[in-house]
């Protein structure tokens, strides 16, 4: 059995909760079943404690804090899941997983294989680093979600933060769109789910909201699944107004969760989220118009909902297993000039 050493920073420890954690947990849960896996982190307190919040169990994971001096050569395969740190590639086989190439000047030539999360990400890996990348789309525990009796509710998920040029979730834009939508659609509600990272920004968002907008900062997994299952639509505005590619969604895990729950996702037409098969919009008025069109056309809504539900199954944990194992086992082809 091959030995694997994986280094990762998206561990869930310290309150981290998002797509990077989901991607990391899914990969580790698969590798842990097939290989002698040791996971290293930059933490010295219990990590991976939030894996159950994603429908994944990592209780028996062999993990430890990364020592200051470490020899990766002891392992057959070295995996870098840190996304923001370039570790020396020293093992017999080295693999770099990338959410997005945030650092265009990185020299990744020491890594045998680079793996991107989406075609969008892989396009920028090619532009920035001049090399091709394998594709491994995220896995989503879609079987956890249920299509519940629908309410007049729209859900959006995203942490409350604002960074110039960052992957901002544009809550204020969505609230303004929702007000236009509700003027014509009636007594609907907007539910915004996410932790508060920047208090000043969150205060601005609250001032924009009215009584129909509800905030959820600490839902447990069951409450989240219930909220999504009762929602009719899922809105996502990250990428709108972004002036650089890193400010767009790298993929769309929550959009797939919405599909599995029967909440039709309507997302900004940018980045990797459009690769999920969600409905897309280019300007805010389109978001309003697309949603209104569905509200007033129940037959089309049922057809789209069923198509989305079927599409979500393409992103199950089982669908991720085969391509991941193929990447791990793929022979390294050394160019003749090396």
CSV table of C-alpha atoms in Angstrom, one decimal:
chain,number,residue,atom,x,y,z
A,1,UNK,CA,0.0,0.0,0.0
A,2,UNK,CA,1.4,3.4,-1.0
A,3,UNK,CA,2.1,5.9,1.8
A,4,UNK,CA,0.8,9.4,1.4
A,5,UNK,CA,1.6,12.5,3.3
A,6,UNK,CA,-0.9,15.3,2.8
A,7,UNK,CA,-0.6,18.9,4.0
A,8,UNK,CA,-3.7,21.0,4.3
A,9,UNK,CA,-4.9,24.3,5.8
A,10,UNK,CA,-8.6,23.9,5.2
A,11,UNK,CA,-9.2,21.7,8.3
A,12,UNK,CA,-12.3,23.2,9.9
A,13,UNK,CA,-10.3,24.0,13.0
A,14,UNK,CA,-10.7,27.5,14.3
A,15,UNK,CA,-14.1,28.1,12.8
A,16,UNK,CA,-13.2,27.8,9.1
A,17,UNK,CA,-16.3,26.7,7.1
A,18,UNK,CA,-16.6,26.8,3.4
A,19,UNK,CA,-16.0,25.2,0.0
A,20,UNK,CA,-12.2,24.7,0.6
A,21,UNK,CA,-13.1,22.6,3.7
A,22,UNK,CA,-15.6,20.6,1.8
A,23,UNK,CA,-13.2,19.8,-1.0
A,24,UNK,CA,-10.4,18.9,1.4
A,25,UNK,CA,-12.6,16.7,3.6
A,26,UNK,CA,-14.0,14.8,0.6
A,27,UNK,CA,-10.5,14.1,-0.8
A,28,UNK,CA,-9.1,13.0,2.5
A,29,UNK,CA,-12.1,10.7,3.2
A,30,UNK,CA,-11.5,8.8,0.0
A,31,UNK,CA,-7.8,8.6,0.3
A,32,UNK,CA,-8.1,7.4,3.9
A,33,UNK,CA,-10.0,4.3,2.7
A,34,UNK,CA,-7.4,3.2,0.1
A,35,UNK,CA,-4.0,4.4,1.3
A,36,UNK,CA,-1.8,4.6,4.3
A,37,UNK,CA,-2.5,8.3,4.8
A,38,UNK,CA,-1.0,10.8,7.2
A,39,UNK,CA,-2.3,14.4,7.2
A,40,UNK,CA,-0.2,17.3,8.4
A,41,UNK,CA,-1.7,20.7,9.4
A,42,UNK,CA,-0.4,23.9,10.9
A,43,UNK,CA,-2.6,23.4,14.0
A,44,UNK,CA,-1.7,21.8,17.3
A,45,UNK,CA,-5.4,21.4,18.5
A,46,UNK,CA,-8.1,19.0,17.2
A,47,UNK,CA,-8.6,19.5,13.5
A,48,UNK,CA,-11.2,18.2,11.1
A,49,UNK,CA,-13.8,18.6,13.9
A,50,UNK,CA,-16.3,20.1,11.5
A,51,UNK,CA,-16.2,17.4,8.9
A,52,UNK,CA,-19.5,16.0,10.2
A,53,UNK,CA,-21.1,19.4,9.3
A,54,UNK,CA,-20.5,18.4,5.6
A,55,UNK,CA,-21.9,15.0,5.9
A,56,UNK,CA,-18.4,13.4,6.1
A,57,UNK,CA,-16.7,11.4,8.9
A,58,UNK,CA,-12.9,11.8,9.5
A,59,UNK,CA,-12.9,10.4,13.0
A,60,UNK,CA,-10.2,7.8,12.3
A,61,UNK,CA,-8.0,10.2,10.3
A,62,UNK,CA,-4.3,10.0,11.2
A,63,UNK,CA,-3.3,13.7,11.5
A,64,UNK,CA,-0.6,15.6,13.3
A,65,UNK,CA,0.9,19.1,13.5
A,66,UNK,CA,3.6,19.7,10.9
A,67,UNK,CA,7.0,19.9,12.6
A,68,UNK,CA,9.4,22.7,11.8
A,69,UNK,CA,11.8,20.2,10.2
A,70,UNK,CA,10.2,17.5,8.1
A,71,UNK,CA,11.4,15.0,5.5
A,72,UNK,CA,8.7,14.4,2.8
A,73,UNK,CA,11.0,11.8,1.2
A,74,UNK,CA,9.8,9.2,3.7
A,75,UNK,CA,6.5,8.9,1.8
A,76,UNK,CA,5.7,7.6,-1.7
A,77,UNK,CA,3.3,10.4,-2.5
A,78,UNK,CA,3.3,14.0,-1.2
A,79,UNK,CA,0.0,16.0,-1.6
A,80,UNK,CA,-0.2,19.7,-1.1
A,81,UNK,CA,-3.8,20.8,-0.2
A,82,UNK,CA,-2.8,24.1,1.3
A,83,UNK,CA,-3.9,26.2,-1.7
A,84,UNK,CA,-1.9,29.2,-0.4
A,85,UNK,CA,1.5,27.7,0.5
A,86,UNK,CA,4.2,26.3,-1.8
A,87,UNK,CA,5.9,23.4,-0.1
A,88,UNK,CA,9.0,21.8,-1.5
A,89,UNK,CA,8.2,18.8,-3.6
A,90,UNK,CA,10.4,16.0,-2.2
A,91,UNK,CA,8.6,12.7,-2.3
A,92,UNK,CA,8.8,10.2,-5.2
A,93,UNK,CA,5.5,11.6,-6.5
A,94,UNK,CA,4.2,15.1,-5.7
A,95,UNK,CA,0.7,16.5,-6.4
A,96,UNK,CA,-0.6,20.0,-6.0
A,97,UNK,CA,-4.3,20.6,-5.6
A,98,UNK,CA,-5.5,24.1,-6.5
A,99,UNK,CA,-8.7,26.0,-5.9
A,100,UNK,CA,-7.4,28.9,-7.9
A,101,UNK,CA,-3.8,29.9,-8.7
A,102,UNK,CA,-3.8,32.9,-6.4
A,103,UNK,CA,-0.1,33.5,-6.9
A,104,UNK,CA,0.7,33.8,-10.7
A,105,UNK,CA,4.5,33.9,-10.0
A,106,UNK,CA,4.6,30.5,-8.3
A,107,UNK,CA,7.0,28.0,-9.9
A,108,UNK,CA,5.2,24.7,-9.8
A,109,UNK,CA,7.7,22.8,-12.0
A,110,UNK,CA,8.8,20.6,-9.1
A,111,UNK,CA,5.3,19.1,-8.8
A,112,UNK,CA,4.6,16.1,-11.0
A,113,UNK,CA,0.9,16.8,-11.2
A,114,UNK,CA,-1.3,19.9,-10.7
A,115,UNK,CA,-5.0,19.3,-10.1
A,116,UNK,CA,-7.6,22.1,-10.5
A,117,UNK,CA,-11.1,22.3,-9.2
A,118,UNK,CA,-12.8,23.5,-12.4
A,119,UNK,CA,-12.2,24.2,-16.1
A,120,UNK,CA,-12.2,27.9,-15.0
A,121,UNK,CA,-9.4,27.3,-12.5
A,122,UNK,CA,-7.5,25.1,-15.0
A,123,UNK,CA,-7.6,27.9,-17.6
A,124,UNK,CA,-5.9,30.2,-15.2
A,125,UNK,CA,-3.4,27.6,-14.2
A,126,UNK,CA,-2.4,27.4,-17.8
A,127,UNK,CA,-2.2,31.2,-18.2
A,128,UNK,CA,-0.3,31.8,-15.0
A,129,UNK,CA,1.9,28.7,-14.6
A,130,UNK,CA,2.2,27.6,-18.2
A,131,UNK,CA,1.1,24.0,-17.6
A,132,UNK,CA,-1.9,21.7,-18.0
A,133,UNK,CA,-3.8,20.5,-15.0
A,134,UNK,CA,-5.9,17.5,-14.2
A,135,UNK,CA,-9.6,18.2,-13.3
A,136,UNK,CA,-11.2,17.1,-10.1
A,137,UNK,CA,-14.5,18.7,-9.4
A,138,UNK,CA,-15.7,18.8,-5.8
A,139,UNK,CA,-17.9,16.1,-4.2
A,140,UNK,CA,-21.1,17.0,-2.5
A,141,UNK,CA,-23.0,14.7,-0.1
A,142,UNK,CA,-26.1,15.2,-2.2
A,143,UNK,CA,-27.9,12.2,-0.6
A,144,UNK,CA,-28.3,14.2,2.6
A,145,UNK,CA,-30.6,16.7,1.0
A,146,UNK,CA,-34.3,16.2,0.6
A,147,UNK,CA,-36.9,18.1,-1.5
A,148,UNK,CA,-39.3,19.3,1.2
A,149,UNK,CA,-42.7,21.1,0.7
A,150,UNK,CA,-41.6,24.5,-0.8
A,151,UNK,CA,-42.1,27.8,0.9
A,152,UNK,CA,-41.9,31.3,-0.6
A,153,UNK,CA,-38.3,31.6,0.3
A,154,UNK,CA,-35.0,32.2,-1.4
A,155,UNK,CA,-31.7,31.2,0.2
A,156,UNK,CA,-28.2,32.5,-0.4
A,157,UNK,CA,-25.1,31.2,1.3
A,158,UNK,CA,-21.8,33.1,1.8
A,159,UNK,CA,-19.6,34.5,4.5
A,160,UNK,CA,-20.2,38.2,5.4
A,161,UNK,CA,-16.9,39.9,4.3
A,162,UNK,CA,-15.7,42.5,1.9
A,163,UNK,CA,-12.3,42.5,0.4
A,164,UNK,CA,-11.3,44.8,-2.5
A,165,UNK,CA,-11.0,42.5,-5.5
A,166,UNK,CA,-11.8,39.5,-3.4
A,167,UNK,CA,-14.4,36.7,-3.7
A,168,UNK,CA,-17.2,38.9,-2.3
A,169,UNK,CA,-20.7,37.6,-2.0
A,170,UNK,CA,-22.5,40.9,-2.9
A,171,UNK,CA,-25.2,40.6,-0.2
A,172,UNK,CA,-26.3,44.2,-0.7
A,173,UNK,CA,-26.9,43.7,-4.4
A,174,UNK,CA,-29.0,40.6,-3.7
A,175,UNK,CA,-31.1,42.4,-1.1
A,176,UNK,CA,-31.8,45.2,-3.6
A,177,UNK,CA,-32.7,42.6,-6.2
A,178,UNK,CA,-35.0,40.9,-3.7
A,179,UNK,CA,-36.9,44.1,-2.9
A,180,UNK,CA,-37.6,44.5,-6.7
A,181,UNK,CA,-38.6,40.9,-6.9
A,182,UNK,CA,-40.9,41.0,-3.8
A,183,UNK,CA,-42.7,44.1,-5.2
A,184,UNK,CA,-44.0,42.0,-8.0
A,185,UNK,CA,-44.0,38.5,-6.4
A,186,UNK,CA,-45.6,39.2,-3.0
A,187,UNK,CA,-44.8,37.9,0.4
A,188,UNK,CA,-41.5,36.1,-0.2
A,189,UNK,CA,-38.6,35.9,2.2
A,190,UNK,CA,-34.8,36.0,1.6
A,191,UNK,CA,-32.6,33.9,3.9
A,192,UNK,CA,-28.9,34.8,4.1
A,193,UNK,CA,-26.7,32.1,5.6
A,194,UNK,CA,-23.1,32.7,6.6
A,195,UNK,CA,-20.7,33.6,9.4
A,196,UNK,CA,-19.7,37.2,10.0
A,197,UNK,CA,-16.1,37.9,9.2
A,198,UNK,CA,-16.2,41.7,8.9
A,199,UNK,CA,-18.6,43.4,11.4
A,200,UNK,CA,-18.6,46.7,9.6
A,201,UNK,CA,-19.6,45.1,6.3
A,202,UNK,CA,-22.3,43.1,8.1
A,203,UNK,CA,-23.8,46.3,9.6
A,204,UNK,CA,-24.0,47.8,6.1
A,205,UNK,CA,-25.8,44.7,4.9
A,206,UNK,CA,-28.3,44.9,7.8
A,207,UNK,CA,-29.1,48.5,7.1
A,208,UNK,CA,-30.0,47.5,3.5
A,209,UNK,CA,-32.3,44.7,4.7
A,210,UNK,CA,-36.0,44.9,5.7
A,211,UNK,CA,-38.3,42.6,7.7
A,212,UNK,CA,-38.4,40.0,4.9
A,213,UNK,CA,-34.7,39.4,5.0
A,214,UNK,CA,-33.5,36.8,7.6
A,215,UNK,CA,-29.9,36.2,8.7
A,216,UNK,CA,-28.5,32.8,9.8
A,217,UNK,CA,-25.0,32.6,11.3
A,218,UNK,CA,-24.8,29.4,13.2
A,219,UNK,CA,-27.1,26.8,11.7
A,220,UNK,CA,-26.2,23.2,12.4
A,221,UNK,CA,-26.2,20.7,9.6
A,222,UNK,CA,-29.8,19.5,10.1
A,223,UNK,CA,-31.1,23.1,10.2
A,224,UNK,CA,-29.2,24.0,7.1
A,225,UNK,CA,-30.6,21.0,5.2
A,226,UNK,CA,-34.1,21.9,6.4
A,227,UNK,CA,-33.8,25.5,5.3
A,228,UNK,CA,-32.4,24.6,1.9
A,229,UNK,CA,-35.0,21.8,1.4
A,230,UNK,CA,-37.9,24.3,2.0
A,231,UNK,CA,-36.4,27.0,-0.3
A,232,UNK,CA,-37.8,27.4,-3.8
A,233,UNK,CA,-34.7,29.2,-5.2
A,234,UNK,CA,-31.1,29.7,-4.4
A,235,UNK,CA,-29.4,33.0,-5.4
A,236,UNK,CA,-25.7,33.6,-5.7
A,237,UNK,CA,-24.0,36.9,-6.7
A,238,UNK,CA,-20.3,36.3,-6.1
A,239,UNK,CA,-18.4,37.3,-9.2
A,240,UNK,CA,-20.7,40.2,-10.1
A,241,UNK,CA,-18.5,43.3,-10.4
A,242,UNK,CA,-15.3,41.4,-9.9
A,243,UNK,CA,-12.3,43.0,-11.6
A,244,UNK,CA,-10.0,40.0,-11.6
A,245,UNK,CA,-10.5,36.3,-12.0
A,246,UNK,CA,-9.7,35.4,-8.4
A,247,UNK,CA,-12.8,37.4,-7.3
A,248,UNK,CA,-15.1,35.0,-9.1
A,249,UNK,CA,-16.3,31.7,-7.8
A,250,UNK,CA,-13.9,28.9,-8.4
A,251,UNK,CA,-16.7,26.3,-8.5
A,252,UNK,CA,-20.2,26.0,-6.9
A,253,UNK,CA,-20.6,23.5,-4.1
A,254,UNK,CA,-23.6,25.3,-2.5
A,255,UNK,CA,-25.3,25.5,-5.9
A,256,UNK,CA,-25.1,21.8,-6.2
A,257,UNK,CA,-26.5,21.4,-2.6
A,258,UNK,CA,-29.4,23.6,-3.7
A,259,UNK,CA,-30.0,21.4,-6.7
A,260,UNK,CA,-30.2,18.3,-4.5
A,261,UNK,CA,-32.7,20.1,-2.3
A,262,UNK,CA,-34.9,21.2,-5.1
A,263,UNK,CA,-34.0,24.8,-4.7
A,264,UNK,CA,-33.3,26.1,-8.3
A,265,UNK,CA,-29.9,27.9,-8.3
A,266,UNK,CA,-29.7,31.2,-10.2
A,267,UNK,CA,-26.1,32.3,-10.1
A,268,UNK,CA,-23.9,35.0,-11.7
A,269,UNK,CA,-22.6,34.0,-15.1
A,270,UNK,CA,-18.9,34.0,-14.2
A,271,UNK,CA,-16.1,31.8,-12.8
A,272,UNK,CA,-16.6,28.1,-12.3
A,273,UNK,CA,-20.0,28.1,-10.8
A,274,UNK,CA,-21.7,28.0,-14.2
A,275,UNK,CA,-20.1,24.6,-14.7
A,276,UNK,CA,-22.5,23.1,-12.2
A,277,UNK,CA,-25.4,23.5,-14.7
A,278,UNK,CA,-27.2,26.2,-12.6
A,279,UNK,CA,-29.2,29.0,-14.3
A,280,UNK,CA,-27.1,32.1,-14.8
A,281,UNK,CA,-27.6,35.9,-14.9
A,282,UNK,CA,-25.4,38.7,-16.2
A,283,UNK,CA,-26.9,41.8,-14.6
A,284,UNK,CA,-29.0,42.1,-11.5
A,285,UNK,CA,-32.2,42.8,-13.3
A,286,UNK,CA,-31.9,39.5,-15.1
A,287,UNK,CA,-31.7,37.8,-11.7
A,288,UNK,CA,-35.1,39.3,-10.8
A,289,UNK,CA,-36.6,38.6,-14.2
A,290,UNK,CA,-35.5,34.9,-14.3
A,291,UNK,CA,-36.9,34.3,-10.8
A,292,UNK,CA,-40.2,36.0,-11.6
A,293,UNK,CA,-40.5,34.0,-14.8
A,294,UNK,CA,-40.2,30.8,-12.9
A,295,UNK,CA,-42.6,31.9,-10.1
A,296,UNK,CA,-45.2,32.6,-12.8
A,297,UNK,CA,-44.6,29.4,-14.7
A,298,UNK,CA,-45.1,26.4,-12.4
A,299,UNK,CA,-44.8,23.8,-15.2
A,300,UNK,CA,-41.4,25.1,-16.3
A,301,UNK,CA,-40.3,25.3,-12.6
A,302,UNK,CA,-41.1,21.6,-12.1
A,303,UNK,CA,-39.1,20.7,-15.2
A,304,UNK,CA,-36.1,22.8,-14.2
A,305,UNK,CA,-36.2,21.5,-10.7
A,306,UNK,CA,-36.2,17.9,-11.8
A,307,UNK,CA,-33.3,18.5,-14.2
A,308,UNK,CA,-31.3,20.1,-11.5
A,309,UNK,CA,-32.1,17.3,-9.1
A,310,UNK,CA,-30.8,14.7,-11.6
A,311,UNK,CA,-27.7,16.9,-12.4
A,312,UNK,CA,-26.7,17.1,-8.7
A,313,UNK,CA,-26.1,13.3,-8.6
A,314,UNK,CA,-23.2,13.8,-11.0
A,315,UNK,CA,-21.3,15.4,-8.1
A,316,UNK,CA,-21.7,12.8,-5.4
A,317,UNK,CA,-18.9,11.5,-3.3
A,318,UNK,CA,-19.0,8.2,-5.2
A,319,UNK,CA,-18.6,10.1,-8.5
A,320,UNK,CA,-15.4,11.8,-7.2
A,321,UNK,CA,-13.8,8.5,-6.1
A,322,UNK,CA,-12.8,7.0,-9.5
A,323,UNK,CA,-11.2,10.2,-11.0
A,324,UNK,CA,-9.3,11.0,-7.7
A,325,UNK,CA,-7.8,7.5,-7.6
A,326,UNK,CA,-6.9,7.7,-11.3
A,327,UNK,CA,-5.0,10.9,-10.6
A,328,UNK,CA,-3.1,9.3,-7.7
A,329,UNK,CA,-2.2,6.2,-9.6
A,330,UNK,CA,-1.5,7.9,-13.0
A,331,UNK,CA,2.1,7.3,-14.1
A,332,UNK,CA,4.4,10.3,-14.2
A,333,UNK,CA,5.6,10.9,-17.7
A,334,UNK,CA,9.0,12.6,-17.6
A,335,UNK,CA,9.8,14.7,-20.7
A,336,UNK,CA,12.8,13.5,-22.7
A,337,UNK,CA,14.8,16.7,-22.1
A,338,UNK,CA,14.6,16.3,-18.3
